[in-house]
mmCIF file of C-alpha atoms in Angstrom:
data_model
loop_
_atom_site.group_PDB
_atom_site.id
_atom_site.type_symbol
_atom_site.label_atom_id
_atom_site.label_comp_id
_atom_site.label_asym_id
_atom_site.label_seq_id
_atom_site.Cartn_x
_atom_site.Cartn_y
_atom_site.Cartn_z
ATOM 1 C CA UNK A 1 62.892 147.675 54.764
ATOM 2 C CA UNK A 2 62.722 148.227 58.324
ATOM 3 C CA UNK A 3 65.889 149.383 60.338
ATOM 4 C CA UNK A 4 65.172 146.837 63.154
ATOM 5 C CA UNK A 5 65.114 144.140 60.960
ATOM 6 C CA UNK A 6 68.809 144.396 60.328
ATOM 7 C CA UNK A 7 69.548 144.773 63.803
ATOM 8 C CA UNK A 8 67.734 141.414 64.692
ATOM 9 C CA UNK A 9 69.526 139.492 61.237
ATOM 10 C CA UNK A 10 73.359 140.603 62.546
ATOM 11 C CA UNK A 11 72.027 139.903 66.371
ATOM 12 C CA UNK A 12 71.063 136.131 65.704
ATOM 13 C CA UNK A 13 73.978 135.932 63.408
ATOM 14 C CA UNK A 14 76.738 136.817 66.003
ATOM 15 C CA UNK A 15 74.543 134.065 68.387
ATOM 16 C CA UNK A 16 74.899 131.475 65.741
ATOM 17 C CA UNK A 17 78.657 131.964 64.746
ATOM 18 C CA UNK A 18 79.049 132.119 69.130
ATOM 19 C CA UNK A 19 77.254 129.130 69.628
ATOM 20 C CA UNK A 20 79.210 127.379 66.556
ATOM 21 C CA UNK A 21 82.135 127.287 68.128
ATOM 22 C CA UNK A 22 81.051 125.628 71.919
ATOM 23 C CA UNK A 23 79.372 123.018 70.019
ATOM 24 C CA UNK A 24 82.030 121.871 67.768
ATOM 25 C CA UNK A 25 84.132 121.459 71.099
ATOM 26 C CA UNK A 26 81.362 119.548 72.443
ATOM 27 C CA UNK A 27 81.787 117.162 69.752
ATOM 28 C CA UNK A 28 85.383 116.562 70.065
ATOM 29 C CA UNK A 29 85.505 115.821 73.690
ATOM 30 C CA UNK A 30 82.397 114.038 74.038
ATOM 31 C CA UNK A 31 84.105 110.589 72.520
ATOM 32 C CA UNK A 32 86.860 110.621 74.754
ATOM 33 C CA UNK A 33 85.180 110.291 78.158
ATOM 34 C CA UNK A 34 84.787 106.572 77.095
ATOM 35 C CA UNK A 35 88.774 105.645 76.839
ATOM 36 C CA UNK A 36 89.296 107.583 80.707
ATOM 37 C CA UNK A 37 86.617 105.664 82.547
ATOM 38 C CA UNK A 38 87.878 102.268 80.550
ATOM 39 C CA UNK A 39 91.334 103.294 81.475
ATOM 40 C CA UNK A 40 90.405 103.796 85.650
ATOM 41 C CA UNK A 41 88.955 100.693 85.791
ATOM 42 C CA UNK A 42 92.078 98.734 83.987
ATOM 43 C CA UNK A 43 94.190 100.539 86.741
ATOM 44 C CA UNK A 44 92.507 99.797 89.426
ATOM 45 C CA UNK A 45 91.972 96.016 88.506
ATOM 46 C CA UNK A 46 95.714 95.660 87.657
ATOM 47 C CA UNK A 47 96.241 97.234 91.110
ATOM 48 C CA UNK A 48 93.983 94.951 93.193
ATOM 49 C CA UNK A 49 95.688 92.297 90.917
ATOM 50 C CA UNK A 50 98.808 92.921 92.173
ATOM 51 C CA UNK A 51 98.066 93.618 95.788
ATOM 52 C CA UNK A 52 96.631 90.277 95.660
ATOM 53 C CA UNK A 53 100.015 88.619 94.262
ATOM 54 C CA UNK A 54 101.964 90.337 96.576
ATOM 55 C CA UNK A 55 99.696 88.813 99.267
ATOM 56 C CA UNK A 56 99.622 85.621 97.966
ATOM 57 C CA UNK A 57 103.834 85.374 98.148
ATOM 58 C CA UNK A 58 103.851 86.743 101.379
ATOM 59 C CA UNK A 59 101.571 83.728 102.990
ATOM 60 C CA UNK A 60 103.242 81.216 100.708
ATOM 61 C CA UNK A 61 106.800 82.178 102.209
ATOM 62 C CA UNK A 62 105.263 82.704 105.647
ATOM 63 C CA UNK A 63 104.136 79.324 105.282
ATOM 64 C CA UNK A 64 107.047 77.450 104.660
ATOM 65 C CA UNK A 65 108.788 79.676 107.274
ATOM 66 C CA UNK A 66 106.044 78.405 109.742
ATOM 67 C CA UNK A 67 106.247 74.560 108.347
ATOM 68 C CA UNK A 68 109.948 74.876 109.095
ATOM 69 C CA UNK A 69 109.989 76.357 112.458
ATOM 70 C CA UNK A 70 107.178 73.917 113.441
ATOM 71 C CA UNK A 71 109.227 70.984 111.772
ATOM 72 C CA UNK A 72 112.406 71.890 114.178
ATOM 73 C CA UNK A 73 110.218 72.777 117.368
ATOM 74 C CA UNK A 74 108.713 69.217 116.678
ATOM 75 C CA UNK A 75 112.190 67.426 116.267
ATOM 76 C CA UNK A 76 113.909 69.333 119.376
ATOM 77 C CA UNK A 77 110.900 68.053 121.121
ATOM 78 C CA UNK A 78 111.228 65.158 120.648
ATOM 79 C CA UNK A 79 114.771 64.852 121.117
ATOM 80 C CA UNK A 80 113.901 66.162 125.000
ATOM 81 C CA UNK A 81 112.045 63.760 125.108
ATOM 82 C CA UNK A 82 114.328 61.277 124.469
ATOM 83 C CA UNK A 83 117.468 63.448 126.565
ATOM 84 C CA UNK A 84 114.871 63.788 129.847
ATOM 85 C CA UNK A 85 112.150 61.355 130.028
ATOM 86 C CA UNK A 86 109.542 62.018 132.131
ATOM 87 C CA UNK A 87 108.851 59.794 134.473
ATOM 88 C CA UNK A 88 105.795 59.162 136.873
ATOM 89 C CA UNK A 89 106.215 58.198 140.382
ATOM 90 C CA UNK A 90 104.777 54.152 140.541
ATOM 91 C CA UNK A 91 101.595 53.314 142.599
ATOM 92 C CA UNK A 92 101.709 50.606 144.899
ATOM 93 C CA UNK A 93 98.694 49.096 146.337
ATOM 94 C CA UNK A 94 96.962 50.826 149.295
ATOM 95 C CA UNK A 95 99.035 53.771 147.918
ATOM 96 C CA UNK A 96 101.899 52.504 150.349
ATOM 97 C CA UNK A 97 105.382 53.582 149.813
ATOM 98 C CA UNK A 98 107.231 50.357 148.278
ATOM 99 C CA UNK A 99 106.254 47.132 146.508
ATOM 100 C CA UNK A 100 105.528 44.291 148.990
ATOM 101 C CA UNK A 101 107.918 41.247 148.228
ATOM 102 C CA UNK A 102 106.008 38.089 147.237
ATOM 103 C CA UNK A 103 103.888 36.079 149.618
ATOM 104 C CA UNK A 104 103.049 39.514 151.337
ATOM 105 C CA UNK A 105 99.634 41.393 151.427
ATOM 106 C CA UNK A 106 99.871 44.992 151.133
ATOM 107 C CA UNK A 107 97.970 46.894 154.040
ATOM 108 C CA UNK A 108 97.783 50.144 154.853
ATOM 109 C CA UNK A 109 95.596 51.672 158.189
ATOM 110 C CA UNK A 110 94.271 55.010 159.239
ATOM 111 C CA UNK A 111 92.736 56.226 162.261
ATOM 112 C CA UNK A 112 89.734 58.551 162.534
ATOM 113 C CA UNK A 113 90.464 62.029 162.878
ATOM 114 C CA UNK A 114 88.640 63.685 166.050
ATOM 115 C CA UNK A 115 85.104 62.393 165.745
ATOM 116 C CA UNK A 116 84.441 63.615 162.056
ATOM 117 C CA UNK A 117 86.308 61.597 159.528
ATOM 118 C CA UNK A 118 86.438 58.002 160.151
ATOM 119 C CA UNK A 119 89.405 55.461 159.930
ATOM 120 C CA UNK A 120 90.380 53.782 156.736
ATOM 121 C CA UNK A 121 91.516 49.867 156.685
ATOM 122 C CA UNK A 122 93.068 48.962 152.904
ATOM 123 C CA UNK A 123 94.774 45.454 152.036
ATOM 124 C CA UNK A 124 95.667 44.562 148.456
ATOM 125 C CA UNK A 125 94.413 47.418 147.371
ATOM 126 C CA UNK A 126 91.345 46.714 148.420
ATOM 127 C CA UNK A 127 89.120 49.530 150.428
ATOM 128 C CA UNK A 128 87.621 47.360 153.117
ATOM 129 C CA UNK A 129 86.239 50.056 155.929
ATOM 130 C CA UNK A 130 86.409 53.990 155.273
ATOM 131 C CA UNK A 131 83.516 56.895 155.806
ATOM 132 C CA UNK A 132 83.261 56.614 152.070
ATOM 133 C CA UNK A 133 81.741 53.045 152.415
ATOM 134 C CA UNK A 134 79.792 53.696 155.812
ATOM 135 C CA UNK A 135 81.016 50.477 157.487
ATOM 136 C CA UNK A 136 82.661 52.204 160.338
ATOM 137 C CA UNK A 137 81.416 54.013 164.077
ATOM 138 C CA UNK A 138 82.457 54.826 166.945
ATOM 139 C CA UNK A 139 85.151 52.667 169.008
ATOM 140 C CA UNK A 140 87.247 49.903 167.399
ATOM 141 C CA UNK A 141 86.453 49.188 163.867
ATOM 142 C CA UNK A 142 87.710 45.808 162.557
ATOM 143 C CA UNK A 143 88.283 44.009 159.395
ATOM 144 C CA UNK A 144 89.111 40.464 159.306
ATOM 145 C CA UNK A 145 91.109 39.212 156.400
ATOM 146 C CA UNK A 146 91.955 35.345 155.352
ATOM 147 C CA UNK A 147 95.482 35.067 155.732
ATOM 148 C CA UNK A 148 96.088 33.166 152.983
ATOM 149 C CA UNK A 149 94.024 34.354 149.877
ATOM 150 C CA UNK A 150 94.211 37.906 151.384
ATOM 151 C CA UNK A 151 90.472 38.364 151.066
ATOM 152 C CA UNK A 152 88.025 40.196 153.015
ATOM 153 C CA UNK A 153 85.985 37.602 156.138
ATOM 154 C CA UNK A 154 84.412 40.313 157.841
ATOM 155 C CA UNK A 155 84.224 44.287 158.601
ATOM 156 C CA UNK A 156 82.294 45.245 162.046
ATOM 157 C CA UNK A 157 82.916 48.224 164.650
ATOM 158 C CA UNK A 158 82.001 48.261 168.273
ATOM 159 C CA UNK A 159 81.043 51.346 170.113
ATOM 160 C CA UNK A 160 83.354 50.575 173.185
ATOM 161 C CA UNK A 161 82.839 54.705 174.779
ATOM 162 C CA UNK A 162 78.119 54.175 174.819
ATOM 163 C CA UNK A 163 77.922 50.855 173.932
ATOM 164 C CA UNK A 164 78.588 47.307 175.846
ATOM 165 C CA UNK A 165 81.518 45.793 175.633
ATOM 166 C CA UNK A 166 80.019 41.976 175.690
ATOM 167 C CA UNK A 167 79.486 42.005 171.885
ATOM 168 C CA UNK A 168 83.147 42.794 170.969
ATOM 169 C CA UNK A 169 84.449 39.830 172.811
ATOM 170 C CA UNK A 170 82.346 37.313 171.515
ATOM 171 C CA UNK A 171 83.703 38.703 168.210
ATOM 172 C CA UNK A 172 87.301 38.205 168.932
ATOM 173 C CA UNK A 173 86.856 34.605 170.880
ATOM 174 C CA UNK A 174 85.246 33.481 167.359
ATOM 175 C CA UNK A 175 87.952 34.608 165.092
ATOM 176 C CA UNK A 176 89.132 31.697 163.310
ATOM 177 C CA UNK A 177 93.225 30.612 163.564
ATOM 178 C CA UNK A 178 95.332 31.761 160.804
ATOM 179 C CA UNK A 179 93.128 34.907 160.255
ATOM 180 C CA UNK A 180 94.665 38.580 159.737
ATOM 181 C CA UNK A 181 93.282 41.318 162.137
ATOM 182 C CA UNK A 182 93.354 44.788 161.660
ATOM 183 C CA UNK A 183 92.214 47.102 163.984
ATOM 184 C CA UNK A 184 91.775 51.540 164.385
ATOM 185 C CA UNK A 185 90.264 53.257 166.769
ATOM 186 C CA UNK A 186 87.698 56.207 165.952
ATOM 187 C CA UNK A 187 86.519 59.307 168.255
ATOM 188 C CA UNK A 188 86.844 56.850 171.550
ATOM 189 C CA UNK A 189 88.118 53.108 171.557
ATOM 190 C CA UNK A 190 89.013 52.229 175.432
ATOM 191 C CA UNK A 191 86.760 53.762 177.407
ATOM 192 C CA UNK A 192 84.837 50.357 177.983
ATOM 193 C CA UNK A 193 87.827 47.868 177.121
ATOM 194 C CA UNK A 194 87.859 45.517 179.960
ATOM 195 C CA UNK A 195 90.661 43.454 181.323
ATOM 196 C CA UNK A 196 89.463 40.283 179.001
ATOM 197 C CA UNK A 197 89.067 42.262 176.191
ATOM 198 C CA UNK A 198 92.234 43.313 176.598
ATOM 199 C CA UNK A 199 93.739 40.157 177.113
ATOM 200 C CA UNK A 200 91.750 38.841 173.856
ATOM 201 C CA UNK A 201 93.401 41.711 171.437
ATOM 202 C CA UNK A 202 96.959 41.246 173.231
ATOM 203 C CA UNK A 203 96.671 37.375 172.253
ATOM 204 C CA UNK A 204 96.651 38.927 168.405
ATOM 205 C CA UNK A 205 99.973 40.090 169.069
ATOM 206 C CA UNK A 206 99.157 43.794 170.286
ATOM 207 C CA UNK A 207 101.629 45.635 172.914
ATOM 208 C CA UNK A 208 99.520 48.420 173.368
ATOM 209 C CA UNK A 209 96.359 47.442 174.167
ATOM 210 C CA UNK A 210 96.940 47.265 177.654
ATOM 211 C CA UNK A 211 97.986 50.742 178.541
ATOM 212 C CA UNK A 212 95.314 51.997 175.328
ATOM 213 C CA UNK A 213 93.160 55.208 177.280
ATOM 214 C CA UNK A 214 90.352 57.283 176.513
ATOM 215 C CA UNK A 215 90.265 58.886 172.818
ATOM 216 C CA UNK A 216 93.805 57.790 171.765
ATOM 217 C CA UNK A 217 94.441 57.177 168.436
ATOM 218 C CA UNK A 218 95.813 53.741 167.999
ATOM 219 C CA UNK A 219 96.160 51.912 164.624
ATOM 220 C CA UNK A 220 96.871 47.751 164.483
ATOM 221 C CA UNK A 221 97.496 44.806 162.570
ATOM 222 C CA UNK A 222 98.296 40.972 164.063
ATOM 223 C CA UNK A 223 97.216 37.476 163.534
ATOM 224 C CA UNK A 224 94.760 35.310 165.433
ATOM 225 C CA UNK A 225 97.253 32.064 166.480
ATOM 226 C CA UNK A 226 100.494 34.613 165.970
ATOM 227 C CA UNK A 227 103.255 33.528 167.864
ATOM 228 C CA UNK A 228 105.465 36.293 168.526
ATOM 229 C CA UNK A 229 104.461 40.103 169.227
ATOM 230 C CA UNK A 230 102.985 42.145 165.883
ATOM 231 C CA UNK A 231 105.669 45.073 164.206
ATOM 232 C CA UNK A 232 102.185 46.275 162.843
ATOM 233 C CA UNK A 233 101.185 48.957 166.055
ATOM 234 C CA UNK A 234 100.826 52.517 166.220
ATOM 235 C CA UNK A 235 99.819 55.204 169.150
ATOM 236 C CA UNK A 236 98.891 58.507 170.011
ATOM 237 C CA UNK A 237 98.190 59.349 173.444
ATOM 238 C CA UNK A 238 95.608 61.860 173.902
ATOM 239 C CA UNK A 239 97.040 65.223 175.442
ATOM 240 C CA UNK A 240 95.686 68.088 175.534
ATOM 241 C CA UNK A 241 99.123 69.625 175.488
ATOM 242 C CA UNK A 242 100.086 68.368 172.440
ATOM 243 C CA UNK A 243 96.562 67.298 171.160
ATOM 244 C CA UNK A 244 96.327 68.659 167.107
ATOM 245 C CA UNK A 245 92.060 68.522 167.369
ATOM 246 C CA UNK A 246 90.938 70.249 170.441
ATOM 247 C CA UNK A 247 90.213 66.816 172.486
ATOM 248 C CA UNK A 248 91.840 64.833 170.090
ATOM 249 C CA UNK A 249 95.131 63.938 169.198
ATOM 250 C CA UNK A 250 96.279 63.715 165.294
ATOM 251 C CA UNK A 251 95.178 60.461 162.902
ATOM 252 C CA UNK A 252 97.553 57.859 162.988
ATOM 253 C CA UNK A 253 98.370 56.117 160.240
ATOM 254 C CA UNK A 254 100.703 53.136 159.253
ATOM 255 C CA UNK A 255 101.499 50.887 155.792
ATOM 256 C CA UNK A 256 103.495 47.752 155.237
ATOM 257 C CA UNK A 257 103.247 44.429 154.106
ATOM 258 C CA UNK A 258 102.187 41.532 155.989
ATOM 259 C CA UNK A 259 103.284 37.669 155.579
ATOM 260 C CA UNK A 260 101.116 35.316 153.458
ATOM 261 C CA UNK A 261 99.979 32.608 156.380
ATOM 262 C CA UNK A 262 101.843 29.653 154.609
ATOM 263 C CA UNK A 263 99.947 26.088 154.740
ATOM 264 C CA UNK A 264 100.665 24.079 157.313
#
């Protein structure tokens, strides 16, 4: 028998009986690994579980908190609304300041403003010459109303500063009795006014007329047939002390409510 041979047999012995031992453990720890990873996984589902509870109670009770709040923001709301009504200023036609009693035609006039914006002319709340609607020039613009219905006759301007003067008074000697006249002056309105024109437009009850100069601002209402002097006048000299438009003076402008010509 060789030596060696029992050298080898005791060798591969001790690596067997060293070996037995690792793989025994190997065994007994091997089935376990299992149960842990089952184990994480039913924590961290009962985990996410309850986080999502606990989130679920918290917007529930937020919830009713908000539905409550709302509910008494709503109802105090309301109740101001009741306490302090808010109330909206009325509009009265031609945007005037008061209500015009009945059997009165709401008017209201404005003059041009330097030679850029043109006058305005509004009865019953009715636009009847304005730069919006291009009906009006240069000189005396004039709208012609039916004293009794209130409606619009006729809208025409004369250039009375280039133009000729002959025109405008065949216009006023054919205004028919009974007829409202309203009257505003834009850029220049006297600087070809003669002394019958003059006269005409004084017979519609105007008190300025006569002493109306170059550029003023002048705004009218009166009556062809009126007996008595018009309230309906207003006027702004042109100064250049006191002039708001260099070579202008400020827009005029005047409301109020006219009588209903009554049948006769």
């Amino acid at each position: 028998m060789h030596p060696g041979n029992g050298r080898w047999r005791q060798l591969g012995a001790y690596r067997r009986s060293s070996a037995g031992p690792q793989e025994a453990g190997a065994e007994n720890i091997t089935p376990s690994m299992p149960i842990m990873r089952v184990s994480g996984a039913v924590k961290y589902i009962v985990a996410v579980a309850a986080f999502l509870l606990t989130f679920y109670i918290i917007t529930q009770v937020f919830e009713i908190k908000m539905d409550s709040n709302l509910g008494k923001f709503l109802a105090r709301s309301q109740l101001d609304i009741v306490a302090h009504p808010t109330t909206k200023a009325p509009r009265y036609r031609c945007g005037i300041s008061k209500i015009c009693p009945e059997k009165h035609f709401a008017f209201k006039i404005s003059s041009g403003a330097a030679n850029v914006v043109g006058p305005k002319i509004c009865v019953e709340d009715v636009v009847l010459m304005s730069g919006v609607k291009n009906n009006v020039g240069r000189g005396i613009n004039t709208a012609l109303v039916n004293g009794k219905t209130g409606e619009v006759i006729e809208t025409k301007y004369y250039d009375l500063w280039g133009g000729d003067v002959a025109p405008f008074i065949e216009f006023l000697k054919k205004i028919p009795d009974g007829t409202i006249v309203c009257m505003a002056t834009y850029d220049d309105g006297a600087t070809k006014l003669n002394d019958e024109a003059r006269k005409l437009i004084s017979e519609l009850g105007s008190t300025v007329i006569n002493s109306l100069s170059f550029r003023d601002n002048w705004v009218f209402a009166g009556g062809k047939g009126i007996k008595t002097k018009s309230p309906f006048e207003q006027h702004i000299k042109n100064n250049k002390d006191t002039n708001k438009y260099e070579g202008w003076p400020e827009v005029v402008e005047m409301e109020g409510c006219i009588p209903q010509k009554q049948n006769d």
